[in-house]
Amino acid sequence: MMRPSETLRLIHELIDGSIGKEDFARLQEALLQDPAARRDYYALVCTDQMLADTYDMPEYLAAHAKVVAAPEVKRRKVSKMLVAMAAVLMAGIFTALVIQANRPRVTVTATADSHFLIDGKEATSEFWKKGEVLDVHDGMLVAQLNASAEANIDGTASLRLLNNKGDLELRRGKAYFRSATEGPDFEVQVAGATVRHVGTDFGIRAKDDGSCDVHVMGGSVEISRPGQETLVLVAGESVSWRDGGPSKRAASEPRAFRMTPPIERVIFDDDFSEPVGTVLANKMPDEGKPWKVVEQQGVMTTGGNRLDTSGGFRHLGAVFADVPAGAGRDVVVATFTTTPPSVMGDKKTRRSGIERITLLDAEGKRLCSVVALAREEHCWRLRDDVAGRESSLTNLSALDTHHLSLRYDPMAGRISLHAGLNAQGETIAELDTEAQGMPATLELWNDYGGDFALSRLTVRHVRYQ
């Protein structure tokens, strides 16, 4: 028999739809055998609002709720009826919850350069749940609203998910929607209006001043505003309004919206999985061009899932694969995992030590860096190498194990450093940048007793058309 704490955990997973097939079978067996588990199950189901919001409750559930709420003396009188109902309730509720567990939920897929919050926190799940507010600060997210409808959400934007059917409130920003004609209905609430799709492609833009515009690129939409007749827009049309004012029709503007996600490429990747002692110079990474060694003290080697600069000064270049020419907005995200270097004994005494990881353009010009100095306890700073500006000192040491991501967005004029394996992690440092060049190499540089070690290095290029 399972422990009560484990049973409660599985009941919660069943209700929120995250339970696996094997755990579902274990929970079902526990509920059949353990009266206490059944009591916990009924209590949690009765307090959960998910079924009430999403499904039409069977009449016998409403009757059961009344019985549960009745005085003790009445419950004793109907105890035999409750026993009879229990089996029916178990089957009915389990069936509804299994439908909920297997029902497609609203999921979000983010580009490598995206940074977004759900209810004010960095998201740790791909699911977007009803009632939660999604704030997209950078990049682009694709929200799968239901089996036949999706939303491309372009940062910056703020939206709230109203229910599990995919109905949204667009508070600020732009979103582009695609839905099949035969697909389930969904609605978007924006600027006091309700926009309902009738099988279409359409974009909505909500501005900070309270104004809004809807653009239809395919099919049609219905727009309901209080005190006004329902508007029907067809492909090629748009409408705008502000603060309860009149609706103004115009031609749609397809270029105002990003209809497809950007193209993402891994332009460099190395996990240093070669045998220990492999010479780094001209070594082929898993993705990208051969390593370049500009300066070294002794022969720089790697292998065993580790690149360690200990043993002397190093000036190394991770050279990116070529990016096809094309117009658009280019964003580069360099992700690296630091580990303690093998030489640590001199790190407190050699106060001139320096560690630096830098993005360079094709001409070798420094664009931006993360820099650590021994006199600052080897903690990283973010640096705009063009303007010479630096961020405040972080509390992350180059000598410790950390996953870090450097995001470079020249068109937006911003660089940022994030904790984690992509730009979605916590923002550690951020700066405006004057750099405009496209990175071609990531430089690893250490000197004066500064050392660091990497267990992985990955660079992704994101191009918005």
XYZ file of C-alpha atoms in Angstrom:
465
model
C 0.000 0.000 0.000
C 1.299 3.450 -0.884
C 2.155 6.009 1.781
C -0.468 8.756 2.271
C 1.938 11.461 1.070
C 2.566 9.573 -2.164
C -1.149 9.016 -2.694
C -1.840 12.739 -2.251
C 0.882 13.593 -4.752
C -0.604 11.277 -7.363
C -4.106 12.650 -6.758
C -2.820 16.169 -7.381
C -1.074 15.001 -10.557
C -4.285 13.326 -11.717
C -6.326 16.489 -11.158
C -3.871 18.797 -12.936
C -3.451 16.323 -15.785
C 0.261 15.548 -15.375
C -0.027 11.940 -14.129
C 1.689 9.220 -16.127
C 0.118 5.973 -17.263
C 1.886 3.780 -14.681
C 1.175 6.175 -11.806
C -2.470 6.333 -12.885
C -2.749 2.537 -12.550
C -1.070 2.661 -9.118
C -3.431 5.372 -7.911
C -6.480 3.523 -9.176
C -5.413 0.413 -7.238
C -4.805 2.485 -4.081
C -8.262 4.079 -4.299
C -9.895 0.674 -4.624
C -8.082 -0.708 -1.592
C -7.739 2.239 0.823
C -10.820 4.063 2.267
C -8.587 6.917 3.539
C -7.223 7.445 0.039
C -10.781 7.623 -1.322
C -11.703 10.239 1.288
C -8.690 12.348 0.284
C -9.600 11.909 -3.365
C -13.211 13.033 -2.898
C -12.144 16.034 -0.773
C -9.651 17.254 -3.343
C -12.029 16.763 -6.260
C -14.808 18.656 -4.501
C -12.561 21.651 -3.862
C -10.992 21.691 -7.302
C -12.636 24.069 -9.757
C -11.171 22.590 -12.883
C -14.077 20.308 -13.713
C -16.623 22.995 -12.937
C -14.888 25.416 -15.304
C -14.195 22.993 -18.120
C -16.900 20.350 -18.179
C -20.668 20.133 -17.625
C -20.974 18.303 -14.323
C -23.285 15.258 -14.308
C -26.387 15.605 -12.172
C -25.270 12.880 -9.835
C -22.157 14.902 -8.956
C -24.304 17.859 -7.940
C -26.491 15.514 -5.888
C -23.423 14.038 -4.240
C -22.123 17.497 -3.336
C -25.424 18.229 -1.568
C -25.202 14.961 0.366
C -21.645 15.695 1.463
C -22.723 19.132 2.706
C -25.778 17.783 4.613
C -25.873 17.474 8.425
C -24.370 14.352 9.994
C -27.730 12.832 10.898
C -28.907 12.982 7.286
C -25.686 11.453 6.048
C -26.228 8.467 8.339
C -29.694 7.974 6.911
C -28.380 7.816 3.362
C -25.203 5.863 4.053
C -26.417 2.909 2.016
C -27.172 5.206 -0.887
C -23.682 6.680 -0.623
C -22.139 3.243 -0.826
C -24.124 2.562 -3.966
C -23.215 5.947 -5.446
C -19.521 5.553 -4.666
C -18.892 3.122 -7.479
C -20.785 5.321 -9.935
C -18.964 8.414 -8.736
C -15.602 6.708 -8.967
C -16.235 5.641 -12.551
C -17.707 9.003 -13.592
C -15.068 11.193 -12.020
C -12.238 8.970 -13.179
C -13.594 9.061 -16.721
C -13.829 12.865 -16.691
C -10.381 13.232 -15.201
C -8.843 10.809 -17.672
C -10.363 12.924 -20.446
C -8.828 15.993 -18.810
C -5.449 14.257 -18.370
C -5.321 13.286 -22.039
C -6.888 16.486 -23.356
C -4.433 18.744 -25.214
C -3.521 21.637 -22.954
C -2.245 25.074 -23.846
C 1.475 24.667 -24.399
C 4.115 27.267 -25.204
C 7.250 26.770 -27.299
C 9.896 29.475 -27.061
C 12.691 30.510 -29.380
C 16.250 30.159 -28.053
C 16.486 33.904 -27.437
C 13.162 34.222 -25.624
C 12.744 35.512 -22.110
C 9.287 35.389 -20.574
C 7.544 35.215 -17.204
C 4.400 33.425 -16.086
C 2.721 35.149 -13.153
C 5.916 37.139 -12.598
C 8.267 34.133 -12.453
C 10.591 32.451 -14.921
C 8.586 29.605 -16.416
C 9.783 26.095 -15.547
C 7.129 24.243 -17.553
C 5.907 24.241 -21.146
C 2.305 24.491 -19.955
C 0.358 27.735 -19.664
C -2.533 27.302 -17.247
C -5.835 29.119 -16.980
C -5.711 32.354 -15.014
C -1.961 32.789 -15.503
C -0.477 35.954 -16.992
C 2.200 35.460 -19.646
C 4.654 38.354 -20.075
C 6.982 38.034 -23.071
C 9.978 40.356 -22.750
C 12.153 39.086 -25.595
C 11.937 36.649 -28.457
C 8.862 34.852 -29.697
C 6.541 32.206 -28.259
C 4.143 29.880 -30.053
C 1.132 28.973 -27.895
C -0.824 25.893 -29.014
C -4.311 26.975 -27.919
C -6.032 23.787 -29.039
C -5.564 21.047 -31.596
C -6.216 23.370 -34.552
C -5.303 26.861 -33.333
C -2.065 28.564 -32.348
C -0.862 32.032 -31.440
C 2.497 33.546 -32.386
C 3.292 35.962 -29.564
C 5.954 38.561 -30.272
C 7.770 40.239 -27.388
C 7.046 42.521 -25.756
C 3.526 41.360 -24.908
C 1.278 40.523 -21.972
C -1.621 38.047 -22.078
C -3.826 36.145 -19.647
C -5.198 32.669 -20.359
C -8.895 32.739 -19.480
C -9.636 29.017 -19.673
C -8.378 25.710 -21.028
C -10.263 26.190 -24.309
C -7.638 28.745 -25.313
C -9.607 31.960 -24.737
C -7.199 34.836 -24.085
C -7.056 38.382 -22.819
C -4.482 40.389 -24.784
C -3.395 43.171 -22.458
C -0.486 44.580 -24.415
C 1.565 43.774 -27.483
C 1.027 41.766 -30.656
C -0.167 38.248 -31.377
C -0.925 36.491 -34.641
C -3.509 33.702 -34.632
C -4.093 30.758 -36.965
C -7.166 28.561 -36.692
C -8.823 25.987 -38.914
C -12.433 26.604 -39.948
C -13.631 23.383 -38.338
C -11.554 23.886 -35.195
C -12.910 24.615 -31.704
C -13.962 28.190 -31.028
C -11.711 30.490 -29.090
C -12.029 34.169 -28.228
C -9.633 37.010 -27.579
C -10.652 39.786 -25.205
C -8.901 43.049 -25.970
C -9.570 46.746 -25.280
C -13.133 46.103 -24.108
C -14.037 43.919 -27.099
C -14.315 40.208 -27.842
C -12.782 38.883 -31.053
C -14.052 35.463 -32.143
C -12.494 33.514 -34.981
C -14.562 31.969 -37.765
C -11.718 29.929 -39.213
C -9.047 32.463 -40.042
C -5.599 33.969 -39.833
C -5.614 37.291 -38.008
C -3.426 39.571 -35.927
C -4.262 41.766 -32.950
C -2.208 44.663 -31.641
C -2.971 46.204 -28.236
C -1.151 49.421 -27.425
C -0.308 51.015 -24.091
C -2.607 53.984 -24.802
C -5.683 51.713 -24.789
C -6.088 51.563 -28.549
C -6.327 48.330 -30.489
C -6.411 47.117 -34.075
C -7.410 43.781 -35.605
C -6.121 42.675 -39.025
C -7.571 39.719 -40.946
C -5.346 37.926 -43.433
C -7.579 34.916 -44.123
C -11.130 33.835 -43.364
C -13.125 36.139 -41.107
C -13.567 37.236 -37.498
C -16.454 38.623 -35.458
C -15.828 41.571 -33.135
C -18.300 42.356 -30.363
C -18.083 45.674 -28.534
C -20.493 46.846 -25.815
C -23.232 49.073 -27.195
C -22.227 48.523 -30.814
C -23.268 46.153 -33.557
C -21.161 43.063 -34.110
C -18.557 43.656 -36.798
C -17.516 40.975 -39.278
C -14.098 41.399 -40.862
C -12.950 39.359 -43.838
C -9.508 38.813 -45.375
C -7.821 42.072 -46.305
C -9.719 44.184 -43.764
C -8.786 45.719 -40.440
C -10.508 47.758 -37.764
C -9.168 49.944 -34.954
C -10.682 51.691 -31.941
C -9.703 53.386 -28.702
C -11.293 53.862 -25.274
C -14.834 53.022 -26.345
C -14.624 55.296 -29.393
C -15.895 54.496 -32.874
C -14.537 51.636 -34.974
C -12.465 52.664 -37.992
C -12.115 50.262 -40.901
C -9.027 50.093 -43.127
C -6.970 47.648 -45.158
C -5.103 44.986 -43.204
C -1.347 45.269 -42.662
C 0.242 41.800 -42.852
C 3.752 43.186 -42.314
C 2.753 44.486 -38.892
C 2.795 40.908 -37.533
C 5.300 38.082 -37.337
C 3.384 35.173 -38.842
C 6.025 32.466 -38.486
C 8.722 31.720 -35.908
C 12.303 32.763 -36.688
C 14.874 30.395 -38.156
C 17.174 28.915 -35.517
C 20.581 27.367 -36.162
C 23.284 25.911 -33.942
C 26.409 27.586 -35.303
C 28.826 26.137 -32.755
C 28.682 23.236 -30.336
C 31.351 21.266 -28.491
C 31.047 18.958 -25.502
C 34.795 18.110 -25.540
C 34.048 14.383 -25.555
C 37.301 13.391 -27.271
C 39.931 11.372 -25.371
C 41.818 13.288 -22.704
C 44.923 14.915 -24.166
C 43.435 15.770 -27.570
C 45.239 18.822 -29.001
C 42.766 21.714 -29.281
C 44.346 23.554 -32.236
C 42.378 22.735 -35.406
C 40.175 20.233 -33.562
C 36.735 19.937 -35.150
C 33.866 20.726 -32.758
C 30.533 18.903 -32.970
C 29.219 21.898 -34.941
C 31.172 24.813 -36.378
C 34.645 25.340 -37.795
C 37.988 24.079 -36.384
C 39.218 25.560 -33.136
C 41.698 28.399 -33.470
C 44.575 28.824 -31.029
C 46.073 32.327 -31.265
C 48.306 32.192 -28.169
C 49.095 29.524 -25.635
C 51.595 28.690 -22.935
C 52.359 25.057 -23.514
C 50.154 22.906 -25.737
C 46.447 23.395 -25.063
C 44.644 20.047 -24.895
C 41.096 18.988 -24.181
C 38.970 15.866 -23.808
C 36.985 13.905 -21.271
C 34.119 16.432 -21.549
C 36.329 19.274 -20.393
C 38.290 22.262 -21.696
C 40.551 23.615 -18.937
C 42.754 26.689 -19.428
C 44.910 25.911 -16.373
C 48.669 25.862 -16.896
C 49.261 29.181 -18.611
C 47.771 32.028 -20.606
C 45.398 31.094 -23.445
C 43.847 32.957 -26.353
C 41.413 30.547 -28.053
C 38.770 30.975 -30.741
C 35.571 28.961 -31.213
C 34.811 29.734 -34.871
C 31.141 29.634 -35.893
C 29.640 27.937 -38.919
C 28.681 30.323 -41.703
C 25.218 31.862 -41.529
C 23.369 32.214 -44.862
C 23.097 35.801 -46.028
C 19.717 37.390 -45.611
C 17.841 40.350 -44.245
C 16.190 40.366 -40.856
C 16.891 40.721 -37.179
C 19.781 38.544 -35.943
C 20.135 37.432 -32.336
C 22.965 35.256 -30.993
C 22.810 33.236 -27.760
C 26.057 31.710 -26.444
C 25.589 29.133 -23.688
C 28.491 27.783 -21.649
C 28.894 25.635 -18.566
C 31.805 26.520 -16.286
C 33.405 24.083 -13.841
C 36.279 24.571 -11.356
C 39.676 24.621 -13.116
C 42.261 22.037 -12.109
C 44.642 24.709 -10.777
C 43.088 26.508 -7.804
C 45.979 26.961 -5.384
C 47.125 30.331 -6.756
C 43.731 31.979 -7.182
C 43.821 33.941 -3.904
C 47.436 35.111 -4.238
C 47.586 36.147 -7.912
C 45.335 39.205 -7.862
C 45.946 40.233 -11.476
C 44.226 37.165 -12.891
C 41.572 37.619 -15.574
C 39.070 35.397 -17.377
C 37.116 36.622 -20.389
C 34.600 35.177 -22.862
C 33.988 37.504 -25.827
C 31.917 37.641 -29.002
C 34.008 38.898 -31.955
C 32.885 39.979 -35.418
C 34.439 38.695 -38.659
C 37.174 41.345 -38.440
C 38.148 40.316 -34.910
C 36.525 43.337 -33.253
C 35.193 42.761 -29.755
C 31.433 43.208 -29.468
C 30.536 42.158 -25.929
C 32.023 40.048 -23.162
C 31.635 38.493 -19.778
C 34.742 39.320 -17.752
C 35.982 38.068 -14.371
C 38.887 39.544 -12.382
C 40.824 37.962 -9.518
C 40.620 41.180 -7.490
C 36.823 40.883 -7.692
C 36.865 37.247 -6.510
C 36.668 36.060 -10.126
C 32.981 37.068 -10.367
C 31.557 37.819 -13.801
C 30.576 41.216 -15.184
C 28.807 41.910 -18.467
C 30.646 44.326 -20.764
C 29.735 46.292 -23.909
C 33.142 46.343 -25.585
C 32.142 48.979 -28.163
C 31.038 51.647 -25.687
C 33.222 50.430 -22.810
C 30.288 50.105 -20.404
C 30.086 47.416 -17.730
C 27.307 46.014 -15.595
C 27.356 45.706 -11.854
C 29.332 42.789 -10.457
C 27.406 39.511 -10.330
C 27.812 36.945 -7.570
C 28.686 34.142 -10.022
C 32.326 33.071 -10.001
C 34.207 31.861 -13.073
C 35.802 29.259 -10.787
C 32.522 27.566 -9.862
C 30.028 25.401 -11.706
C 27.403 27.518 -13.489
C 25.233 27.321 -16.598
C 25.230 30.761 -18.252
C 23.779 32.227 -21.456
C 24.970 35.431 -23.134
C 22.287 37.007 -25.349
C 23.373 39.523 -28.003
C 20.634 41.490 -29.804
C 22.185 44.360 -31.787
C 18.973 45.516 -33.470
C 17.320 45.957 -30.071
C 20.584 47.449 -28.767
C 20.740 45.110 -25.782
C 22.957 42.409 -24.297
C 22.079 40.263 -21.303
C 23.486 37.457 -19.186
C 21.158 34.728 -17.926
C 21.478 31.862 -15.477
C 20.693 28.611 -17.250
C 20.995 26.918 -20.616
C 19.034 29.532 -22.579
C 17.875 33.126 -22.360
C 14.786 32.039 -20.420
C 16.830 31.764 -17.225
C 17.007 34.485 -14.600
C 18.510 37.730 -15.913
C 21.808 38.193 -14.069
C 22.984 41.342 -15.871
C 21.768 43.543 -18.720
C 23.207 46.476 -20.692
C 22.364 48.649 -23.646
C 24.912 48.130 -26.399
C 26.256 50.162 -29.295
C 27.631 47.067 -31.031
C 26.114 46.332 -34.429
C 28.308 43.615 -35.950
C 27.391 39.978 -36.476
C 29.488 37.641 -34.263
C 31.712 35.141 -36.066
C 33.863 33.803 -33.198
C 33.673 33.322 -29.463
C 37.008 34.080 -27.852
C 38.207 32.402 -24.631
C 40.966 34.404 -22.957
C 42.794 33.997 -19.656
C 46.028 35.453 -18.279
C 48.009 36.436 -15.145
C 46.918 33.339 -13.263
C 43.263 33.511 -14.181
C 41.823 30.171 -15.286
C 38.465 28.644 -16.067
C 37.141 25.353 -17.376
C 34.181 24.550 -19.610
C 32.238 21.321 -19.950
C 30.140 22.515 -22.897
C 29.871 25.444 -25.276
C 26.901 26.023 -27.595
C 26.103 29.045 -29.772
C 22.728 29.532 -31.468
C 21.782 32.015 -34.160
C 18.171 33.222 -34.407
C 17.000 35.158 -37.489
C 13.659 36.949 -37.614
C 12.446 37.499 -41.170
